[in-house]
Amino acid sequence: MALALCLQVLCSLGGWLSLYISFCHLNKHRSYEWSCRLVTFTHGALSIGLSAYIGFIDGPWPFTYPGSPNTPLQVHILCLTLGYFIFDLGWCIYFQSEGALMLAHHTLSILGIIVALVLGESGTEVNAVLFGSEITNPLLQMRWFLRETGHYHSFTGDVVDFLFVALFTGVRIGLGAHLLFCEMVSPKPKWFMKAGGIAMYAVSWCFMFNIWRFAWRKSIKKYRAWRSRRSEEQQLKHNGHLKTH
């Protein structure tokens, strides 16, 4: 069983690494980060679909049955995701592209998945955490690509930012709190899985503070720009010309 899991993880790691190399060849005029973020976007979209199917259709329901034995489908997606996180953590360390908070998030994710696979249980709530963590990932990558291509300061950029903040707040913080509560009150999950859940939720709150600070600054900047335009329009309406300095 352990050998089969290791082979699945190695195949996943090889697959993500091969995809990254392919993107690098296809985008020779772009940076390595461009290709890595394409891989991240691909994993995010794939894991959202698979984890949503497991959580909402295949089951069991994570809010009711935390600590349940892993299903074969849960094992497959956890191995797939573990291979990706190992690849991405290695990339981030090699290129020194991320801060301590993101590295902590990746490390906790890797440890949580490994423990769930080794125990053969708690894949239900780990899969739910995966869904909540990845649901904002494609939007985060879209924001980066918009910046790189010079299209971030547009209506599209505002929509992406709004959806990102709303989903992060509602899913990772709101539903995440409910999932953590269900995990803590249930007698089934091991104590270290509960501790890992607390740590992951604490990391989400650290991200949330940074996101809210960014959202506040952007809102203030947008408001001041709107006030300035409105003042100029009012001046033009009453005087027939703009005041020059």
PDB file of C-alpha atoms in Angstrom:
ATOM      1  CA  MET A   1       0.000   0.000   0.000  1.00  0.00           C
ATOM      2  CA  ALA A   2       2.770   2.431   0.936  1.00  0.00           C
ATOM      3  CA  LEU A   3       4.641   1.620  -2.270  1.00  0.00           C
ATOM      4  CA  ALA A   4       1.521   2.257  -4.351  1.00  0.00           C
ATOM      5  CA  LEU A   5       1.019   5.645  -2.675  1.00  0.00           C
ATOM      6  CA  CYS A   6       4.650   6.602  -3.249  1.00  0.00           C
ATOM      7  CA  LEU A   7       4.381   5.656  -6.912  1.00  0.00           C
ATOM      8  CA  GLN A   8       1.237   7.764  -7.316  1.00  0.00           C
ATOM      9  CA  VAL A   9       2.931  10.766  -5.707  1.00  0.00           C
ATOM     10  CA  LEU A  10       6.064  10.343  -7.838  1.00  0.00           C
ATOM     11  CA  CYS A  11       3.953  10.062 -10.989  1.00  0.00           C
ATOM     12  CA  SER A  12       2.100  13.211  -9.972  1.00  0.00           C
ATOM     13  CA  LEU A  13       5.364  15.056  -9.290  1.00  0.00           C
ATOM     14  CA  GLY A  14       6.755  13.926 -12.637  1.00  0.00           C
ATOM     15  CA  GLY A  15       3.580  15.000 -14.390  1.00  0.00           C
ATOM     16  CA  TRP A  16       3.606  18.522 -12.943  1.00  0.00           C
ATOM     17  CA  LEU A  17       7.320  18.885 -13.613  1.00  0.00           C
ATOM     18  CA  SER A  18       6.820  17.739 -17.210  1.00  0.00           C
ATOM     19  CA  LEU A  19       3.956  20.203 -17.627  1.00  0.00           C
ATOM     20  CA  TYR A  20       6.165  23.000 -16.297  1.00  0.00           C
ATOM     21  CA  ILE A  21       8.976  22.098 -18.699  1.00  0.00           C
ATOM     22  CA  SER A  22       6.475  22.036 -21.573  1.00  0.00           C
ATOM     23  CA  PHE A  23       5.182  25.481 -20.652  1.00  0.00           C
ATOM     24  CA  CYS A  24       8.762  26.771 -20.477  1.00  0.00           C
ATOM     25  CA  HIS A  25       9.420  25.531 -24.017  1.00  0.00           C
ATOM     26  CA  LEU A  26       6.151  26.963 -25.307  1.00  0.00           C
ATOM     27  CA  ASN A  27       6.745  30.333 -23.623  1.00  0.00           C
ATOM     28  CA  LYS A  28      10.454  30.903 -24.180  1.00  0.00           C
ATOM     29  CA  HIS A  29       9.882  34.662 -24.366  1.00  0.00           C
ATOM     30  CA  ARG A  30       8.259  34.619 -20.920  1.00  0.00           C
ATOM     31  CA  SER A  31       9.747  34.265 -17.438  1.00  0.00           C
ATOM     32  CA  TYR A  32       9.992  31.003 -15.517  1.00  0.00           C
ATOM     33  CA  GLU A  33       7.378  32.364 -13.126  1.00  0.00           C
ATOM     34  CA  TRP A  34       4.936  32.716 -16.033  1.00  0.00           C
ATOM     35  CA  SER A  35       5.226  28.982 -16.737  1.00  0.00           C
ATOM     36  CA  CYS A  36       5.039  28.068 -13.061  1.00  0.00           C
ATOM     37  CA  ARG A  37       1.870  30.106 -12.614  1.00  0.00           C
ATOM     38  CA  LEU A  38       0.340  28.349 -15.629  1.00  0.00           C
ATOM     39  CA  VAL A  39       0.982  25.070 -13.830  1.00  0.00           C
ATOM     40  CA  THR A  40      -0.514  26.540 -10.649  1.00  0.00           C
ATOM     41  CA  PHE A  41      -3.587  27.718 -12.551  1.00  0.00           C
ATOM     42  CA  THR A  42      -3.994  24.269 -14.114  1.00  0.00           C
ATOM     43  CA  HIS A  43      -3.709  22.518 -10.759  1.00  0.00           C
ATOM     44  CA  GLY A  44      -6.111  24.978  -9.158  1.00  0.00           C
ATOM     45  CA  ALA A  45      -8.808  24.472 -11.796  1.00  0.00           C
ATOM     46  CA  LEU A  46      -8.354  20.686 -11.755  1.00  0.00           C
ATOM     47  CA  SER A  47      -8.334  20.336  -7.969  1.00  0.00           C
ATOM     48  CA  ILE A  48     -11.399  22.569  -7.578  1.00  0.00           C
ATOM     49  CA  GLY A  49     -13.406  20.358  -9.911  1.00  0.00           C
ATOM     50  CA  LEU A  50     -12.221  17.078  -8.396  1.00  0.00           C
ATOM     51  CA  SER A  51     -12.501  18.132  -4.752  1.00  0.00           C
ATOM     52  CA  ALA A  52     -15.957  19.620  -5.393  1.00  0.00           C
ATOM     53  CA  TYR A  53     -17.099  16.338  -6.922  1.00  0.00           C
ATOM     54  CA  ILE A  54     -15.738  14.395  -3.947  1.00  0.00           C
ATOM     55  CA  GLY A  55     -17.225  16.748  -1.359  1.00  0.00           C
ATOM     56  CA  PHE A  56     -20.629  17.438  -2.895  1.00  0.00           C
ATOM     57  CA  ILE A  57     -21.377  14.273  -4.885  1.00  0.00           C
ATOM     58  CA  ASP A  58     -19.165  11.280  -4.070  1.00  0.00           C
ATOM     59  CA  GLY A  59     -18.999  11.983  -0.328  1.00  0.00           C
ATOM     60  CA  PRO A  60     -18.817  11.658   2.554  1.00  0.00           C
ATOM     61  CA  TRP A  61     -19.927  15.124   3.649  1.00  0.00           C
ATOM     62  CA  PRO A  62     -16.959  16.752   5.463  1.00  0.00           C
ATOM     63  CA  PHE A  63     -19.052  18.751   7.931  1.00  0.00           C
ATOM     64  CA  THR A  64     -20.763  15.596   9.185  1.00  0.00           C
ATOM     65  CA  TYR A  65     -18.172  12.844   8.806  1.00  0.00           C
ATOM     66  CA  PRO A  66     -14.695  14.217   9.584  1.00  0.00           C
ATOM     67  CA  GLY A  67     -12.153  11.541  10.358  1.00  0.00           C
ATOM     68  CA  SER A  68     -13.812   9.028   8.022  1.00  0.00           C
ATOM     69  CA  PRO A  69     -11.724   6.375   6.225  1.00  0.00           C
ATOM     70  CA  ASN A  70     -10.289   7.596   2.934  1.00  0.00           C
ATOM     71  CA  THR A  71     -12.102   6.607  -0.239  1.00  0.00           C
ATOM     72  CA  PRO A  72     -10.091   5.514  -3.322  1.00  0.00           C
ATOM     73  CA  LEU A  73     -11.021   8.741  -5.106  1.00  0.00           C
ATOM     74  CA  GLN A  74      -9.845  10.826  -2.151  1.00  0.00           C
ATOM     75  CA  VAL A  75      -6.525   8.976  -2.159  1.00  0.00           C
ATOM     76  CA  HIS A  76      -6.025   9.681  -5.864  1.00  0.00           C
ATOM     77  CA  ILE A  77      -6.650  13.413  -5.572  1.00  0.00           C
ATOM     78  CA  LEU A  78      -4.526  13.697  -2.431  1.00  0.00           C
ATOM     79  CA  CYS A  79      -1.619  12.000  -4.221  1.00  0.00           C
ATOM     80  CA  LEU A  80      -2.150  14.260  -7.234  1.00  0.00           C
ATOM     81  CA  THR A  81      -2.115  17.354  -5.044  1.00  0.00           C
ATOM     82  CA  LEU A  82       0.806  16.182  -2.922  1.00  0.00           C
ATOM     83  CA  GLY A  83       2.937  15.843  -6.051  1.00  0.00           C
ATOM     84  CA  TYR A  84       1.978  19.385  -7.069  1.00  0.00           C
ATOM     85  CA  PHE A  85       2.757  20.907  -3.661  1.00  0.00           C
ATOM     86  CA  ILE A  86       6.157  19.212  -3.583  1.00  0.00           C
ATOM     87  CA  PHE A  87       6.898  20.619  -7.040  1.00  0.00           C
ATOM     88  CA  ASP A  88       5.694  24.115  -6.159  1.00  0.00           C
ATOM     89  CA  LEU A  89       7.474  24.216  -2.793  1.00  0.00           C
ATOM     90  CA  GLY A  90      10.714  23.159  -4.475  1.00  0.00           C
ATOM     91  CA  TRP A  91      10.243  25.824  -7.166  1.00  0.00           C
ATOM     92  CA  CYS A  92       9.539  28.551  -4.586  1.00  0.00           C
ATOM     93  CA  ILE A  93      12.598  27.616  -2.520  1.00  0.00           C
ATOM     94  CA  TYR A  94      14.885  27.424  -5.557  1.00  0.00           C
ATOM     95  CA  PHE A  95      13.783  30.759  -7.017  1.00  0.00           C
ATOM     96  CA  GLN A  96      13.152  32.358  -3.593  1.00  0.00           C
ATOM     97  CA  SER A  97       9.901  33.773  -4.925  1.00  0.00           C
ATOM     98  CA  GLU A  98       7.686  33.520  -1.837  1.00  0.00           C
ATOM     99  CA  GLY A  99       7.764  34.688   1.753  1.00  0.00           C
ATOM    100  CA  ALA A 100       7.622  32.681   4.946  1.00  0.00           C
ATOM    101  CA  LEU A 101       3.806  32.682   5.085  1.00  0.00           C
ATOM    102  CA  MET A 102       3.363  30.984   1.705  1.00  0.00           C
ATOM    103  CA  LEU A 103       6.137  28.495   2.478  1.00  0.00           C
ATOM    104  CA  ALA A 104       4.400  27.689   5.769  1.00  0.00           C
ATOM    105  CA  HIS A 105       1.123  27.156   3.915  1.00  0.00           C
ATOM    106  CA  HIS A 106       2.768  24.752   1.458  1.00  0.00           C
ATOM    107  CA  THR A 107       4.569  22.897   4.237  1.00  0.00           C
ATOM    108  CA  LEU A 108       1.409  22.472   6.307  1.00  0.00           C
ATOM    109  CA  SER A 109      -0.480  21.311   3.223  1.00  0.00           C
ATOM    110  CA  ILE A 110       2.169  18.698   2.442  1.00  0.00           C
ATOM    111  CA  LEU A 111       2.271  17.444   6.031  1.00  0.00           C
ATOM    112  CA  GLY A 112      -1.525  17.295   6.280  1.00  0.00           C
ATOM    113  CA  ILE A 113      -1.864  15.289   3.080  1.00  0.00           C
ATOM    114  CA  ILE A 114       0.951  12.902   4.054  1.00  0.00           C
ATOM    115  CA  VAL A 115      -0.604  12.263   7.478  1.00  0.00           C
ATOM    116  CA  ALA A 116      -4.042  11.651   5.946  1.00  0.00           C
ATOM    117  CA  LEU A 117      -2.553   9.186   3.447  1.00  0.00           C
ATOM    118  CA  VAL A 118      -0.496   7.382   6.088  1.00  0.00           C
ATOM    119  CA  LEU A 119      -3.410   7.139   8.527  1.00  0.00           C
ATOM    120  CA  GLY A 120      -5.864   6.122   5.842  1.00  0.00           C
ATOM    121  CA  GLU A 121      -8.427   8.525   7.291  1.00  0.00           C
ATOM    122  CA  SER A 122      -9.413  12.227   7.471  1.00  0.00           C
ATOM    123  CA  GLY A 123      -9.205  12.511   3.686  1.00  0.00           C
ATOM    124  CA  THR A 124     -12.740  13.900   3.854  1.00  0.00           C
ATOM    125  CA  GLU A 125     -11.826  17.100   5.667  1.00  0.00           C
ATOM    126  CA  VAL A 126      -8.413  17.405   3.987  1.00  0.00           C
ATOM    127  CA  ASN A 127     -10.204  17.321   0.638  1.00  0.00           C
ATOM    128  CA  ALA A 128     -12.579  20.035   1.891  1.00  0.00           C
ATOM    129  CA  VAL A 129      -9.610  22.169   2.949  1.00  0.00           C
ATOM    130  CA  LEU A 130      -8.112  21.611  -0.492  1.00  0.00           C
ATOM    131  CA  PHE A 131     -11.310  22.857  -2.122  1.00  0.00           C
ATOM    132  CA  GLY A 132     -11.426  25.942   0.095  1.00  0.00           C
ATOM    133  CA  SER A 133      -7.734  26.696  -0.417  1.00  0.00           C
ATOM    134  CA  GLU A 134      -7.776  26.305  -4.189  1.00  0.00           C
ATOM    135  CA  ILE A 135     -11.079  27.969  -5.050  1.00  0.00           C
ATOM    136  CA  THR A 136      -9.414  31.404  -5.058  1.00  0.00           C
ATOM    137  CA  ASN A 137      -6.213  30.206  -6.730  1.00  0.00           C
ATOM    138  CA  PRO A 138      -7.249  30.694 -10.387  1.00  0.00           C
ATOM    139  CA  LEU A 139      -8.341  34.243  -9.587  1.00  0.00           C
ATOM    140  CA  LEU A 140      -5.003  34.945  -7.915  1.00  0.00           C
ATOM    141  CA  GLN A 141      -3.160  33.714 -11.001  1.00  0.00           C
ATOM    142  CA  MET A 142      -5.446  35.703 -13.325  1.00  0.00           C
ATOM    143  CA  ARG A 143      -4.613  38.814 -11.321  1.00  0.00           C
ATOM    144  CA  TRP A 144      -0.900  38.180 -11.807  1.00  0.00           C
ATOM    145  CA  PHE A 145      -1.295  37.566 -15.548  1.00  0.00           C
ATOM    146  CA  LEU A 146      -3.353  40.750 -15.896  1.00  0.00           C
ATOM    147  CA  ARG A 147      -0.559  42.691 -14.205  1.00  0.00           C
ATOM    148  CA  GLU A 148       2.100  41.130 -16.435  1.00  0.00           C
ATOM    149  CA  THR A 149       0.173  41.953 -19.614  1.00  0.00           C
ATOM    150  CA  GLY A 150      -0.749  45.490 -18.542  1.00  0.00           C
ATOM    151  CA  HIS A 151      -4.499  44.850 -18.204  1.00  0.00           C
ATOM    152  CA  TYR A 152      -4.815  44.876 -14.428  1.00  0.00           C
ATOM    153  CA  HIS A 153      -5.984  48.492 -14.087  1.00  0.00           C
ATOM    154  CA  SER A 154      -9.279  47.844 -15.844  1.00  0.00           C
ATOM    155  CA  PHE A 155     -12.817  46.706 -15.138  1.00  0.00           C
ATOM    156  CA  THR A 156     -11.674  43.103 -15.531  1.00  0.00           C
ATOM    157  CA  GLY A 157      -8.994  43.615 -12.897  1.00  0.00           C
ATOM    158  CA  ASP A 158     -11.557  45.104 -10.492  1.00  0.00           C
ATOM    159  CA  VAL A 159     -13.912  42.144 -11.018  1.00  0.00           C
ATOM    160  CA  VAL A 160     -11.106  39.633 -10.409  1.00  0.00           C
ATOM    161  CA  ASP A 161     -10.046  41.417  -7.210  1.00  0.00           C
ATOM    162  CA  PHE A 162     -13.636  41.619  -5.936  1.00  0.00           C
ATOM    163  CA  LEU A 163     -14.327  37.937  -6.587  1.00  0.00           C
ATOM    164  CA  PHE A 164     -11.021  36.964  -4.984  1.00  0.00           C
ATOM    165  CA  VAL A 165     -11.681  38.918  -1.779  1.00  0.00           C
ATOM    166  CA  ALA A 166     -15.321  37.753  -1.600  1.00  0.00           C
ATOM    167  CA  LEU A 167     -14.487  34.072  -2.125  1.00  0.00           C
ATOM    168  CA  PHE A 168     -11.536  34.155   0.261  1.00  0.00           C
ATOM    169  CA  THR A 169     -13.628  35.776   2.980  1.00  0.00           C
ATOM    170  CA  GLY A 170     -16.716  33.647   2.450  1.00  0.00           C
ATOM    171  CA  VAL A 171     -15.122  30.253   1.814  1.00  0.00           C
ATOM    172  CA  ARG A 172     -11.703  30.139   3.478  1.00  0.00           C
ATOM    173  CA  ILE A 173     -12.688  32.229   6.496  1.00  0.00           C
ATOM    174  CA  GLY A 174     -16.460  31.696   6.792  1.00  0.00           C
ATOM    175  CA  LEU A 175     -16.919  28.053   5.768  1.00  0.00           C
ATOM    176  CA  GLY A 176     -13.416  27.312   7.029  1.00  0.00           C
ATOM    177  CA  ALA A 177     -14.484  28.301  10.539  1.00  0.00           C
ATOM    178  CA  HIS A 178     -17.498  25.975  10.352  1.00  0.00           C
ATOM    179  CA  LEU A 179     -15.348  23.094   9.080  1.00  0.00           C
ATOM    180  CA  LEU A 180     -12.806  23.658  11.860  1.00  0.00           C
ATOM    181  CA  PHE A 181     -15.598  23.662  14.449  1.00  0.00           C
ATOM    182  CA  CYS A 182     -16.944  20.353  13.104  1.00  0.00           C
ATOM    183  CA  GLU A 183     -13.428  18.935  13.175  1.00  0.00           C
ATOM    184  CA  MET A 184     -12.845  20.002  16.773  1.00  0.00           C
ATOM    185  CA  VAL A 185     -16.128  18.717  18.229  1.00  0.00           C
ATOM    186  CA  SER A 186     -15.972  15.368  16.423  1.00  0.00           C
ATOM    187  CA  PRO A 187     -14.350  12.521  18.395  1.00  0.00           C
ATOM    188  CA  LYS A 188     -13.100  10.740  15.256  1.00  0.00           C
ATOM    189  CA  PRO A 189     -10.187  12.857  13.944  1.00  0.00           C
ATOM    190  CA  LYS A 190      -6.819  12.426  15.657  1.00  0.00           C
ATOM    191  CA  TRP A 191      -5.618  15.291  17.854  1.00  0.00           C
ATOM    192  CA  PHE A 192      -2.750  16.152  15.502  1.00  0.00           C
ATOM    193  CA  MET A 193      -5.182  16.457  12.583  1.00  0.00           C
ATOM    194  CA  LYS A 194      -7.160  18.923  14.684  1.00  0.00           C
ATOM    195  CA  ALA A 195      -3.946  20.807  15.503  1.00  0.00           C
ATOM    196  CA  GLY A 196      -3.105  20.913  11.805  1.00  0.00           C
ATOM    197  CA  GLY A 197      -6.556  22.302  11.069  1.00  0.00           C
ATOM    198  CA  ILE A 198      -6.019  25.089  13.591  1.00  0.00           C
ATOM    199  CA  ALA A 199      -2.628  25.897  12.058  1.00  0.00           C
ATOM    200  CA  MET A 200      -4.048  26.011   8.511  1.00  0.00           C
ATOM    201  CA  TYR A 201      -6.900  28.253   9.627  1.00  0.00           C
ATOM    202  CA  ALA A 202      -4.449  30.570  11.399  1.00  0.00           C
ATOM    203  CA  VAL A 203      -2.444  30.843   8.160  1.00  0.00           C
ATOM    204  CA  SER A 204      -5.666  31.701   6.305  1.00  0.00           C
ATOM    205  CA  TRP A 205      -6.291  34.535   8.759  1.00  0.00           C
ATOM    206  CA  CYS A 206      -2.768  35.859   8.186  1.00  0.00           C
ATOM    207  CA  PHE A 207      -3.509  35.917   4.471  1.00  0.00           C
ATOM    208  CA  MET A 208      -6.877  37.523   5.199  1.00  0.00           C
ATOM    209  CA  PHE A 209      -5.350  40.446   7.069  1.00  0.00           C
ATOM    210  CA  ASN A 210      -3.045  41.167   4.132  1.00  0.00           C
ATOM    211  CA  ILE A 211      -5.935  40.861   1.662  1.00  0.00           C
ATOM    212  CA  TRP A 212      -8.217  43.157   3.617  1.00  0.00           C
ATOM    213  CA  ARG A 213      -5.428  45.710   3.952  1.00  0.00           C
ATOM    214  CA  PHE A 214      -4.901  45.576   0.190  1.00  0.00           C
ATOM    215  CA  ALA A 215      -8.656  45.846  -0.470  1.00  0.00           C
ATOM    216  CA  TRP A 216      -8.932  48.861   1.852  1.00  0.00           C
ATOM    217  CA  ARG A 217      -6.053  50.678   0.193  1.00  0.00           C
ATOM    218  CA  LYS A 218      -7.408  49.985  -3.273  1.00  0.00           C
ATOM    219  CA  SER A 219     -10.899  51.125  -2.254  1.00  0.00           C
ATOM    220  CA  ILE A 220      -9.537  54.380  -0.824  1.00  0.00           C
ATOM    221  CA  LYS A 221      -7.513  54.963  -3.985  1.00  0.00           C
ATOM    222  CA  LYS A 222     -10.553  54.302  -6.178  1.00  0.00           C
ATOM    223  CA  TYR A 223     -12.710  56.590  -4.029  1.00  0.00           C
ATOM    224  CA  ARG A 224     -10.223  59.459  -4.212  1.00  0.00           C
ATOM    225  CA  ALA A 225      -9.933  59.072  -7.974  1.00  0.00           C
ATOM    226  CA  TRP A 226     -13.748  59.135  -8.254  1.00  0.00           C
ATOM    227  CA  ARG A 227     -13.968  62.242  -6.061  1.00  0.00           C
ATOM    228  CA  SER A 228     -11.349  63.959  -8.189  1.00  0.00           C
ATOM    229  CA  ARG A 229     -13.189  63.152 -11.419  1.00  0.00           C
ATOM    230  CA  ARG A 230     -16.495  64.237  -9.935  1.00  0.00           C
ATOM    231  CA  SER A 231     -14.991  67.538  -8.770  1.00  0.00           C
ATOM    232  CA  GLU A 232     -13.634  68.204 -12.253  1.00  0.00           C
ATOM    233  CA  GLU A 233     -16.999  67.376 -13.830  1.00  0.00           C
ATOM    234  CA  GLN A 234     -18.816  69.712 -11.446  1.00  0.00           C
ATOM    235  CA  GLN A 235     -16.321  72.489 -12.144  1.00  0.00           C
ATOM    236  CA  LEU A 236     -16.727  71.996 -15.897  1.00  0.00           C
ATOM    237  CA  LYS A 237     -20.504  72.005 -15.548  1.00  0.00           C
ATOM    238  CA  HIS A 238     -20.650  75.267 -13.585  1.00  0.00           C
ATOM    239  CA  ASN A 239     -17.758  77.234 -15.105  1.00  0.00           C
ATOM    240  CA  GLY A 240     -17.659  75.802 -18.601  1.00  0.00           C
ATOM    241  CA  HIS A 241     -13.926  75.106 -18.292  1.00  0.00           C
ATOM    242  CA  LEU A 242     -11.497  73.299 -16.033  1.00  0.00           C
ATOM    243  CA  LYS A 243      -9.419  75.329 -13.623  1.00  0.00           C
ATOM    244  CA  THR A 244      -5.777  75.280 -14.576  1.00  0.00           C
ATOM    245  CA  HIS A 245      -2.874  75.727 -12.207  1.00  0.00           C
TER     246      HIS A 245
END
